[in-house]
Each structure stands twice: as C-alpha cells, then as structure tokens.
C-alpha cells in the first residue's frame, strides 16, 4: 500500500523548526513495509490544505497528516480534511469531557481549600478554559477519535472508500506516543507480510567507522535489510526482515544479528528498540543492588538528568553533586588543592579524586565523575577544547578514561554524558 | 513571489536522513521575503518527479529542486525537469572540462612524482573516470550552469516563461555554498522589498491563553504580520514587517511591539531572536553580581544543565545539589525530618527549606530549588502527578510557588525547569 505524509504548519515553511515528524514517520512506514512516495509540507492555509488532501486522496492509499489540530485560529487541519471529504464537524462529548478534566487540574492552582465539590471545580475549570479550546472537542463526522494522553488535541482515524486518513497532533511529544500506541498497530494489521525488526544500538565507536566495519553487509543486503541511524554519540543499525509469519521473519534476522554481535562485541549495549543506554545502566545497577552517586563539572547535571528521567531511578540514585568550581570540588568531593594546582581541574588526577570523593562521602558503591573543557573558551595547546576525563568508581576500583571530543559546547557535553554511561556499563559488566 | 521546494531522494522517504536542506532553504526564503507555500519530497522515480515538477510549475513562481544530480543511475532530476519542460539535454563543454580537472586532482593524489606532462595526467584521469560521470556534463538546453566548487555535479538556473527553476545538488556541503554564493544573490535581486522581524518570547502563560489575549491583533494583521510559535513551556510571537528600506520596516514594527509589551508585560522575557530564557537569567545574575546555587529533586540536574550550557556560566554558578532522596535533602540542605514527615518531600514547606538550606550552606545570594512528582508513579489524590513546588531565594527573601503541570514525566520535568528559570527572572527583576 502507498502512503503520503502531509505536515501542516507555517512554522515549517518559515524554517523555524526542522520537520523531524516526517523523518520519524518515514522510518515507521519503512518498518511496516509501506511504500511512501510523497512527503508534503503545507502551511496553515485552508485552500492549499484542501487541495493537498484531495491530491493525496487521488494517488495514495494511506494519508497521514500531522499538525494543525490545536486550539488556535490557524489550526485548520481538521476543518480542511472535513471539507475535502465533504463531511461535517460534530461535537464529540468524550473529547469535551477529557478537555474539561484536563483543565480541572489547573483550576486547583488558585484554590486554597483543596476539599471542594467536583461541580465547583468543573465550573471553576470551565471559567478558565478559553473558548478556542472547545474547537478541539469537534470531530469529523463518522471517524475514530484517538485520545491524546500528552495534550488536549485528540487524533483521528477516518475511512473513506478503501482509503485511510490519520490526523495526528504536531508536537513530537504528543504525536510519537499516539502513533506508537494507536496508529502503528492499526497499520500493522493492514499489512499481509509481517515485518520484524531489531535495533542494534552501539556506543563507543564513530558512525563512519561502524559503517565501514559492515560495509560488505550493507552492500549485499536484500531481505533482511540493514540501515544505519546516527545518534549523537551512538550508532544504531536497524535490521528488518519481511516474511509470511513472525517466526520466519524472526529466524531470518538471527544470522545477521549474530554477525553484528561478532563484529561489534561489547560496543553493542542493546538490541531492543525501546531500551536506552541509561535504561541499561540503571537496570544493571538494580540487578547488582548498587547505589550510584554522580559528580559533574562541565556537564553540569546533564548526566544525572538523564538517569533521573528513568521511572524508578530512585532505587539506584539518591544524590549527586554539580561541582563546577574548584572550591566546590574540594568542599564536597575532597579534591586536594595540591592536585588542582599541580594537574589542573581537567586531569586524570582530579577525575580520580572527584569520583573517589563522591563515593566516600556518600557511601555509594558506584560513582561517576566528569571533568572537561566544553569550550568555547578555556582551551590551551596542552589541554584543548574537547578534552574530557571521566572517572568511574565501582566497589573500590577506580577507572579513569581520557577523551578528546569534537563539536561545539553542547555536543561535547552530550558526548561526555554518553561516554560516562558507557564506561559505567562496561565496569558493571567487567568489560572496562 | 511564491516559491516551492522539491527535495529529491528515496533516502529521505525511507527516513535514512533528515531533510535539513528544506529547513535551510525555508529560512533563506523567509529571509528574502519570498512566500514558500509548498515543500515536496519525492523519490528517485522519473514519472512522479515529472508530475511534481509540472504541478509546481502550475502554481509557483520559483521552484527550487535539490538532489538527484549525481552520476548514478537513480539520479534523475535533470532528466525529469527536461522532460517536464519539453527541453533536450545537451553536452556542456565547460562542465566536461571541470569534471576532467576534478579527476586530475584525484589522479595527482595517487602520484608520487608530481612533475609530469599534462597529457599524461589527462589520460591517467580519463582512465579513472567512469562513464556515468559524463552524465554530469549534460545540461538542460538553454540554461545557466552553476559551477560546483565542492563536488562534480553542477547546479542549474532555468527560466521558463516568467518562472525560475533552480537545480541544486543534494549534499548540504555542496548545496549550501552554491546557494549562498550564486542563487541567494540572484533571488535577492528579484526582490525589491526589505523584511525585518522581531521575536517576542513569552513564558508563564499557555499558548491558547496567550493567543486569545491578542486575537484581535492576529485577525486584523496585514503588514506587519504576527505569527505564534509554541515551544514547550513558552510561547513565541514573530512580528514581520516589509518595506522599501530597513528603517521604514523597523518603524512599522514598533507600534505592534509596544502593544504586545502592554498586553503581556513581564511575561515577555526577550524580543531577541537568539536570546534564551537561561541567557536572560544568567545575564541578570551577572549584572547584579550574584552567585546562584541549585537544589534539584524531580528535575535531577536538568535545570543546572541548562544554566551550565551557557558559555561563561561559571561567573554566576559554582555548585549545585541533586537531592533526590529525603536523606540527601536533610544531609546537604538541612531539611528537617519533621518537615518531611509532616508535609512530605513535595510540599511548600520542604521547597522552602531546600532553597534556604542551599543558600545557607553555600553562602550564595541566589538559590533555586525544585521538588515535585514527575510520575508515572507516586501520584495521589491530594498530590497528583504534575504537582511541583519551586522555591527561589534572593538575598534573604524566599518565594515558593505551586504548579500543577501536565504531560508525561519528561514534559513535567521540562516545564518545571522553565518555571524555575522564570521565577528567578521575576525575583531578580522584583516582579515576583
């Protein structure tokens, strides 16, 4: 079946944001074995939008629209699709209820007394909901409404003589979960062939080097296919096999998967689509019943921020230090003044004392410390921008690694975080 | 004049690469004041490409195509455009020469002895040039050829009854310099008008609420125009005026800018395109010569991570605490066990003690503390997921605010960071 993507939003045409939704949905269509022939981006203009939808209807089986479902004046997607299909917009009570509930929470804000009747809350909420929000409770006549658990604008699935139209909200944080949970399974069922894919996630090796290492596999690929995806500091390879049933597809993937395992060994941290590097590290800590403490200098909280983003991180993480100045490194981590004077804050010696100090003062069995020069200033001939030392402490054993990273301040900090997580992963698996 | 972008490449439709060319060219068109109405991405398929070009010709004044100019079989852009316009492809001697020279260089690389006869080089080069390379010396009849200084595929400018068609190579490293040096100046000359725009950045108020407040301005907009852009936790409005010269455009923006200032007052944190909320906060701290300390619970370092991402943050930030557990809140921030037992970790009382404690133990004149329930677990009826308390300490005065945030764990944490930065901003400007 053929798919057409329509991204709606003047901000895309003005170049204010990059169209990552189109890239995400393209990958998903490829994963499903759907033929995507056209990606269209059109602004918040009703007539152009109607034309675009009609053209798509004339040449594609499945049409996926993203954006323009919000409450504001220039959110026109639903209205335009309705007109293109010659359908009415009708009030959807269920959506209306959800919007009301959604705003209930805010109405609490100004309440001193938390105990009150639902009706009172409701009326209070109503009074706070601006009229334009009710626009989001309107649905196209005779369609499935898909609840939005991360925003107020629902999604929609519309069937029109053998064609399927999907309407999804624009913000990736709303669009992606909705597509994953509702649209993806729905599309999967429309496909006769089964597609199984594995994501091989690699860190500690650059993209081009990783790709050269399996160039022969990439060149002779047919089914299963193998496609690289670069991610800041990581490389992901997706292996996809298509067959009549899951077992066959699964068994077709195995040899290639094994081959990648052989070639990349412990650089592979997972083969699961969902699992992130921090997931793996937190699970390893949980399994080994260890608590982690962090001490960050140049990354200033980014590392810990990623660990804490995992639900249940509290079982392995209780505290962390952001020691940006030399004084704070001495005060909280017990780094010697002598060490700082003699070797500098960005040195193997300081990293060692930082990570030992963090472990000692908190009694944690695992610790990570990062100190480096992220730039744009502070680089010297001996200690250039991008020089980073990462210390890992595990049950008394300290491992420190030196890294020379490239890119701007943000990139250097991001890569430092990934290297730190990877170093701890290796130590936890006795691979360092 | 209206523009249409056509990106050619199956790799885009498979999601193997993100279409950054479209984003770059969109920005440039906006800069030139050209109206970009459609962005199309189509694969390396001649018929679909011909249809796409014909449609574009029928509705747009300027058509910019990128990609599909290379030497390989599936590079079809030039061929498709020629067919769409009913023109022939003819050999371009100048391009042929350049391709020859280009491969000379490569042949040089392989030579140990650099001194040798040109003829020898030429023959050597020729022997190395595969036939498909000569494809790149073909041009569409009666067009301007634009040399490619960073690759072998030239660009083209074609005029067809009052319409202009640009063909550019796909790799950004070749496309961007070519566009900057040749196409941009060419397009600039076709534009008489100058465009000036200001970005009004607002926080502490939702998108739909912000828009309702200026609906009248949005509805009656002509020149200058006003367009809203939602950003997690913030709302941005872009005001754009076009005139014959910069001064006129600038002066046309002022009244509308002043009106927005009146309506949003201290919700506006900047009117500069580049300036972020953390920039503003760091600058205010620098101006007032204050040092900031952070104490983060549910955000686990995200707040500090954003502050430290600003070059020179060290002048205002030296240390921070990530106190995820109750114990760490007591140990490092001196929060009373009684307070935690009686009111809980997520409470106004705990936030107050966290921020005071952070300031006291470090002697900083400014402090921020965040404690909240980011979910997915840990929510109760009285303390639902999304309940966040943010404390701000400034020269002895403590301000604590309660927030009821929506969305998933990540969103709640992001919004908490923005509210914290905004609260400090307001305190620093005596607006809290």
CSV table of N, CA and C in Angstrom, one decimal, chain A residues 215-330:
chain,number,residue,atom,x,y,z
A,215,UNK,N,30.4,-2.7,5.9
A,215,UNK,CA,30.1,-2.2,4.5
A,215,UNK,C,29.6,-3.3,3.6
A,216,UNK,N,30.3,-4.5,3.7
A,216,UNK,CA,30.0,-5.6,2.9
A,216,UNK,C,28.6,-6.1,3.2
A,217,UNK,N,28.2,-6.1,4.4
A,217,UNK,CA,26.8,-6.5,4.8
A,217,UNK,C,25.8,-5.5,4.2
A,218,UNK,N,26.1,-4.2,4.3
A,218,UNK,CA,25.2,-3.2,3.8
A,218,UNK,C,25.0,-3.3,2.3
A,219,UNK,N,26.1,-3.6,1.6
A,219,UNK,CA,26.1,-3.6,0.2
A,219,UNK,C,25.3,-4.8,-0.4
A,220,UNK,N,25.4,-6.0,0.3
A,220,UNK,CA,24.8,-7.2,-0.2
A,220,UNK,C,23.4,-7.4,0.4
A,221,UNK,N,22.9,-6.4,1.1
A,221,UNK,CA,21.6,-6.6,1.8
A,221,UNK,C,20.4,-6.7,0.8
A,222,UNK,N,19.5,-7.6,1.1
A,222,UNK,CA,18.2,-7.7,0.4
A,222,UNK,C,17.1,-7.8,1.4
A,223,UNK,N,17.0,-9.0,1.9
A,223,UNK,CA,16.0,-9.3,3.0
A,223,UNK,C,16.6,-10.3,3.9
A,224,UNK,N,17.0,-10.0,5.1
A,224,UNK,CA,16.7,-8.8,5.9
A,224,UNK,C,17.5,-7.6,5.3
A,225,UNK,N,17.0,-6.4,5.6
A,225,UNK,CA,17.8,-5.2,5.2
A,225,UNK,C,18.5,-4.7,6.5
A,226,UNK,N,19.5,-3.8,6.3
A,226,UNK,CA,20.2,-3.2,7.4
A,226,UNK,C,20.4,-1.8,7.1
A,227,UNK,N,19.9,-0.9,8.0
A,227,UNK,CA,20.0,0.5,7.8
A,227,UNK,C,20.6,1.2,9.0
A,228,UNK,N,21.6,2.1,8.8
A,228,UNK,CA,22.2,2.8,9.9
A,228,UNK,C,21.5,4.1,10.3
A,229,UNK,N,21.4,4.4,11.6
A,229,UNK,CA,20.8,5.6,12.1
A,229,UNK,C,21.9,6.3,13.0
A,230,UNK,N,22.3,7.4,12.7
A,230,UNK,CA,23.3,8.1,13.6
A,230,UNK,C,22.6,8.8,14.7
A,231,UNK,N,23.1,8.8,15.9
A,231,UNK,CA,22.5,9.5,17.0
A,231,UNK,C,23.7,10.1,17.8
A,232,UNK,N,23.6,11.3,18.3
A,232,UNK,CA,24.7,12.0,18.9
A,232,UNK,C,25.5,11.0,19.9
A,233,UNK,N,26.7,10.6,19.5
A,233,UNK,CA,27.5,9.7,20.3
A,233,UNK,C,27.2,8.3,20.2
A,234,UNK,N,26.2,7.9,19.5
A,234,UNK,CA,25.8,6.5,19.3
A,234,UNK,C,25.6,6.2,17.8
A,235,UNK,N,25.6,4.9,17.5
A,235,UNK,CA,25.2,4.4,16.2
A,235,UNK,C,24.2,3.3,16.3
A,236,UNK,N,23.1,3.4,15.6
A,236,UNK,CA,22.0,2.4,15.7
A,236,UNK,C,21.9,1.8,14.3
A,237,UNK,N,21.8,0.4,14.2
A,237,UNK,CA,21.6,-0.3,13.0
A,237,UNK,C,20.2,-1.0,13.1
A,238,UNK,N,19.3,-0.7,12.2
A,238,UNK,CA,18.0,-1.4,12.2
A,238,UNK,C,18.1,-2.6,11.2
A,239,UNK,N,17.8,-3.8,11.7
A,239,UNK,CA,17.7,-5.0,10.8
A,239,UNK,C,16.3,-5.3,10.7
A,240,UNK,N,15.8,-5.4,9.4
A,240,UNK,CA,14.4,-5.6,9.2
A,240,UNK,C,14.2,-6.8,8.2
A,241,UNK,N,13.4,-7.8,8.6
A,241,UNK,CA,13.1,-8.9,7.7
A,241,UNK,C,11.6,-9.0,7.5
A,242,UNK,N,11.2,-9.3,6.3
A,242,UNK,CA,9.8,-9.5,6.0
A,242,UNK,C,9.5,-10.9,5.6
A,243,UNK,N,8.4,-11.5,6.1
A,243,UNK,CA,8.1,-12.9,5.8
A,243,UNK,C,6.6,-13.0,5.9
A,244,UNK,N,6.1,-14.3,5.7
A,244,UNK,CA,4.7,-14.5,5.8
A,244,UNK,C,4.3,-14.6,7.3
A,245,UNK,N,5.2,-15.0,8.2
A,245,UNK,CA,4.8,-15.0,9.6
A,245,UNK,C,6.0,-14.6,10.5
A,246,UNK,N,5.7,-14.3,11.7
A,246,UNK,CA,6.7,-13.7,12.6
A,246,UNK,C,7.9,-14.7,12.8
A,247,UNK,N,7.6,-16.0,13.0
A,247,UNK,CA,8.7,-16.9,13.2
A,247,UNK,C,9.7,-16.9,12.1
A,248,UNK,N,9.2,-17.0,10.9
A,248,UNK,CA,10.1,-17.0,9.7
A,248,UNK,C,11.0,-15.7,9.7
A,249,UNK,N,10.3,-14.5,9.9
A,249,UNK,CA,11.0,-13.3,9.9
A,249,UNK,C,12.0,-13.2,11.0
A,250,UNK,N,11.6,-13.7,12.2
A,250,UNK,CA,12.5,-13.7,13.3
A,250,UNK,C,13.7,-14.5,13.0
A,251,UNK,N,13.5,-15.7,12.4
A,251,UNK,CA,14.7,-16.6,12.2
A,251,UNK,C,15.5,-16.1,11.0
A,252,UNK,N,15.0,-15.2,10.2
A,252,UNK,CA,15.8,-14.6,9.1
A,252,UNK,C,16.7,-13.6,9.7
A,253,UNK,N,16.3,-12.9,10.7
A,253,UNK,CA,17.1,-11.8,11.3
A,253,UNK,C,18.3,-12.4,12.1
A,254,UNK,N,18.1,-13.6,12.7
A,254,UNK,CA,19.1,-14.1,13.6
A,254,UNK,C,20.6,-14.1,13.1
A,255,UNK,N,20.8,-14.7,11.9
A,255,UNK,CA,22.2,-14.8,11.4
A,255,UNK,C,22.9,-13.4,11.3
A,256,UNK,N,22.1,-12.5,10.7
A,256,UNK,CA,22.7,-11.1,10.6
A,256,UNK,C,23.0,-10.5,11.9
A,257,UNK,N,22.0,-10.7,12.8
A,257,UNK,CA,22.2,-10.2,14.2
A,257,UNK,C,23.4,-10.8,14.8
A,258,UNK,N,23.6,-12.1,14.7
A,258,UNK,CA,24.8,-12.8,15.2
A,258,UNK,C,26.1,-12.2,14.6
A,259,UNK,N,26.0,-11.9,13.3
A,259,UNK,CA,27.2,-11.4,12.6
A,259,UNK,C,27.6,-10.0,13.2
A,260,UNK,N,26.6,-9.1,13.4
A,260,UNK,CA,26.8,-7.8,14.0
A,260,UNK,C,27.4,-8.0,15.4
A,261,UNK,N,26.8,-8.9,16.2
A,261,UNK,CA,27.3,-9.2,17.5
A,261,UNK,C,28.8,-9.5,17.5
A,262,UNK,N,29.2,-10.4,16.5
A,262,UNK,CA,30.6,-10.8,16.4
A,262,UNK,C,31.5,-9.5,16.1
A,263,UNK,N,31.0,-8.7,15.2
A,263,UNK,CA,31.8,-7.6,14.7
A,263,UNK,C,31.9,-6.4,15.7
A,264,UNK,N,30.9,-6.2,16.5
A,264,UNK,CA,30.9,-5.1,17.4
A,264,UNK,C,31.0,-5.5,18.8
A,265,UNK,N,30.8,-6.7,19.1
A,265,UNK,CA,31.0,-7.2,20.5
A,265,UNK,C,30.4,-6.3,21.6
A,266,UNK,N,31.2,-5.9,22.6
A,266,UNK,CA,30.7,-5.2,23.7
A,266,UNK,C,30.4,-3.8,23.4
A,267,UNK,N,30.6,-3.3,22.2
A,267,UNK,CA,30.1,-2.0,21.8
A,267,UNK,C,28.6,-2.0,21.7
A,268,UNK,N,28.0,-3.1,21.5
A,268,UNK,CA,26.5,-3.2,21.5
A,268,UNK,C,26.0,-3.2,22.9
A,269,UNK,N,25.1,-2.3,23.2
A,269,UNK,CA,24.6,-2.2,24.6
A,269,UNK,C,23.2,-2.8,24.6
A,270,UNK,N,22.5,-2.8,23.5
A,270,UNK,CA,21.2,-3.4,23.5
A,270,UNK,C,20.7,-3.7,22.1
A,271,UNK,N,19.8,-4.6,21.9
A,271,UNK,CA,19.2,-4.9,20.6
A,271,UNK,C,17.7,-4.6,20.7
A,272,UNK,N,17.3,-3.9,21.7
A,272,UNK,CA,15.8,-3.6,21.9
A,272,UNK,C,15.5,-2.2,21.5
A,273,UNK,N,14.5,-2.0,20.7
A,273,UNK,CA,14.1,-0.7,20.1
A,273,UNK,C,14.0,0.3,21.2
A,274,UNK,N,13.3,0.0,22.3
A,274,UNK,CA,12.9,1.0,23.3
A,274,UNK,C,14.1,1.3,24.3
A,275,UNK,N,15.0,0.3,24.5
A,275,UNK,CA,15.9,0.5,25.6
A,275,UNK,C,17.0,1.5,25.3
A,276,UNK,N,17.2,2.5,26.2
A,276,UNK,CA,18.2,3.5,26.0
A,276,UNK,C,19.5,3.1,26.8
A,277,UNK,N,20.6,3.8,26.6
A,277,UNK,CA,21.8,3.5,27.3
A,277,UNK,C,21.6,3.7,28.8
A,278,UNK,N,20.9,4.7,29.2
A,278,UNK,CA,20.6,4.9,30.7
A,278,UNK,C,19.7,3.8,31.3
A,279,UNK,N,18.8,3.3,30.5
A,279,UNK,CA,17.9,2.2,30.9
A,279,UNK,C,18.9,1.0,31.3
A,280,UNK,N,19.8,0.7,30.4
A,280,UNK,CA,20.7,-0.4,30.6
A,280,UNK,C,21.5,-0.3,31.8
A,281,UNK,N,22.0,0.9,32.0
A,281,UNK,CA,22.9,1.2,33.2
A,281,UNK,C,22.0,1.1,34.5
A,282,UNK,N,20.8,1.7,34.5
A,282,UNK,CA,20.0,1.6,35.7
A,282,UNK,C,19.6,0.2,36.0
A,283,UNK,N,19.3,-0.6,35.0
A,283,UNK,CA,18.9,-2.0,35.2
A,283,UNK,C,20.1,-2.8,35.8
A,284,UNK,N,21.3,-2.5,35.2
A,284,UNK,CA,22.5,-3.2,35.8
A,284,UNK,C,22.7,-2.9,37.2
A,285,UNK,N,22.5,-1.6,37.6
A,285,UNK,CA,22.7,-1.2,39.0
A,285,UNK,C,21.6,-1.9,39.9
A,286,UNK,N,20.4,-1.9,39.4
A,286,UNK,CA,19.3,-2.5,40.1
A,286,UNK,C,19.6,-4.0,40.4
A,287,UNK,N,20.0,-4.7,39.3
A,287,UNK,CA,20.3,-6.1,39.4
A,287,UNK,C,21.4,-6.4,40.4
A,288,UNK,N,22.4,-5.5,40.4
A,288,UNK,CA,23.5,-5.7,41.3
A,288,UNK,C,23.3,-5.1,42.7
A,289,UNK,N,22.1,-4.4,42.8
A,289,UNK,CA,21.8,-3.8,44.1
A,289,UNK,C,22.8,-2.7,44.5
A,290,UNK,N,23.2,-1.9,43.5
A,290,UNK,CA,24.2,-0.9,43.8
A,290,UNK,C,23.5,0.5,43.7
A,291,UNK,N,24.0,1.4,44.6
A,291,UNK,CA,23.6,2.8,44.5
A,291,UNK,C,24.7,3.7,43.8
A,292,UNK,N,24.2,4.6,43.0
A,292,UNK,CA,25.1,5.4,42.2
A,292,UNK,C,25.1,6.9,42.7
A,293,UNK,N,26.3,7.5,42.8
A,293,UNK,CA,26.4,8.9,43.0
A,293,UNK,C,27.1,9.6,41.8
A,294,UNK,N,26.7,10.8,41.5
A,294,UNK,CA,27.3,11.5,40.3
A,294,UNK,C,28.0,12.7,40.8
A,295,UNK,N,29.1,13.1,40.1
A,295,UNK,CA,29.8,14.3,40.4
A,295,UNK,C,30.2,15.0,39.0
A,296,UNK,N,29.4,16.0,38.7
A,296,UNK,CA,29.6,16.6,37.3
A,296,UNK,C,30.2,18.0,37.4
A,297,UNK,N,31.1,18.2,36.5
A,297,UNK,CA,31.7,19.6,36.3
A,297,UNK,C,31.2,20.1,35.0
A,298,UNK,N,31.8,19.8,33.9
A,298,UNK,CA,31.5,20.5,32.6
A,298,UNK,C,30.1,20.1,32.1
A,299,UNK,N,29.6,18.9,32.5
A,299,UNK,CA,28.2,18.5,32.1
A,299,UNK,C,27.1,19.1,33.0
A,300,UNK,N,27.5,19.6,34.1
A,300,UNK,CA,26.6,20.4,35.0
A,300,UNK,C,25.2,19.8,35.2
A,301,UNK,N,25.1,18.5,35.3
A,301,UNK,CA,23.8,18.0,35.6
A,301,UNK,C,23.1,17.2,34.5
A,302,UNK,N,23.7,17.3,33.3
A,302,UNK,CA,23.1,16.6,32.2
A,302,UNK,C,23.1,15.1,32.4
A,303,UNK,N,24.2,14.5,32.9
A,303,UNK,CA,24.3,13.1,33.1
A,303,UNK,C,23.2,12.6,34.1
A,304,UNK,N,23.1,13.3,35.2
A,304,UNK,CA,22.2,12.9,36.3
A,304,UNK,C,20.8,13.1,35.7
A,305,UNK,N,20.6,14.2,35.0
A,305,UNK,CA,19.2,14.5,34.4
A,305,UNK,C,18.7,13.3,33.6
A,306,UNK,N,19.7,12.7,32.9
A,306,UNK,CA,19.2,11.5,32.0
A,306,UNK,C,18.9,10.3,32.8
A,307,UNK,N,19.7,10.1,33.9
A,307,UNK,CA,19.5,8.9,34.8
A,307,UNK,C,18.1,9.1,35.5
A,308,UNK,N,17.9,10.3,36.0
A,308,UNK,CA,16.7,10.5,36.8
A,308,UNK,C,15.4,10.5,35.9
A,309,UNK,N,15.6,10.7,34.6
A,309,UNK,CA,14.5,10.7,33.7
A,309,UNK,C,13.8,9.3,33.6
A,310,UNK,N,14.6,8.2,34.1
A,310,UNK,CA,14.0,6.9,34.0
A,310,UNK,C,13.1,6.6,35.2
A,311,UNK,N,11.9,6.3,35.0
A,311,UNK,CA,11.0,6.0,36.1
A,311,UNK,C,11.6,4.9,37.1
A,312,UNK,N,11.5,5.2,38.4
A,312,UNK,CA,12.1,4.2,39.3
A,312,UNK,C,13.6,4.4,39.5
A,313,UNK,N,14.2,5.5,39.0
A,313,UNK,CA,15.6,5.7,39.2
A,313,UNK,C,16.0,5.8,40.6
A,314,UNK,N,15.0,6.2,41.4
A,314,UNK,CA,15.2,6.4,42.9
A,314,UNK,C,15.8,5.1,43.5
A,315,UNK,N,15.5,4.0,42.9
A,315,UNK,CA,16.0,2.7,43.6
A,315,UNK,C,17.5,2.6,43.5
A,316,UNK,N,18.2,3.4,42.5
A,316,UNK,CA,19.6,3.3,42.4
A,316,UNK,C,20.3,4.6,42.6
A,317,UNK,N,19.5,5.7,42.5
A,317,UNK,CA,20.1,7.0,42.6
A,317,UNK,C,19.5,7.8,43.7
A,318,UNK,N,20.3,8.4,44.6
A,318,UNK,CA,19.7,9.2,45.7
A,318,UNK,C,20.3,10.7,45.7
A,319,UNK,N,21.5,10.8,45.2
A,319,UNK,CA,22.1,12.2,45.3
A,319,UNK,C,23.2,12.4,44.3
A,320,UNK,N,23.4,13.6,44.0
A,320,UNK,CA,24.5,13.9,43.0
A,320,UNK,C,25.1,15.3,43.3
A,321,UNK,N,26.3,15.6,42.9
A,321,UNK,CA,26.9,16.9,43.1
A,321,UNK,C,27.2,17.5,41.7
A,322,UNK,N,26.9,18.8,41.6
A,322,UNK,CA,27.4,19.6,40.5
A,322,UNK,C,28.5,20.5,41.0
A,323,UNK,N,29.7,20.1,40.8
A,323,UNK,CA,30.9,20.8,41.3
A,323,UNK,C,31.6,21.5,40.1
A,324,UNK,N,31.1,22.7,39.9
A,324,UNK,CA,31.6,23.5,38.7
A,324,UNK,C,32.9,24.2,39.0
A,325,UNK,N,33.0,24.7,40.2
A,325,UNK,CA,34.2,25.5,40.6
A,325,UNK,C,35.2,24.5,41.3
A,326,UNK,N,36.5,25.0,41.3
A,326,UNK,CA,37.5,24.2,42.1
A,326,UNK,C,37.1,24.1,43.5
A,327,UNK,N,36.6,25.2,44.1
A,327,UNK,CA,36.3,25.2,45.5
A,327,UNK,C,35.3,24.1,45.8
A,328,UNK,N,34.2,24.0,45.0
A,328,UNK,CA,33.2,23.0,45.3
A,328,UNK,C,33.7,21.6,45.1
A,329,UNK,N,34.7,21.4,44.2
A,329,UNK,CA,35.3,20.1,44.1
A,329,UNK,C,36.1,19.7,45.4
A,330,UNK,N,36.7,20.7,46.0
A,330,UNK,CA,37.4,20.5,47.2
A,330,UNK,C,36.4,20.3,48.4
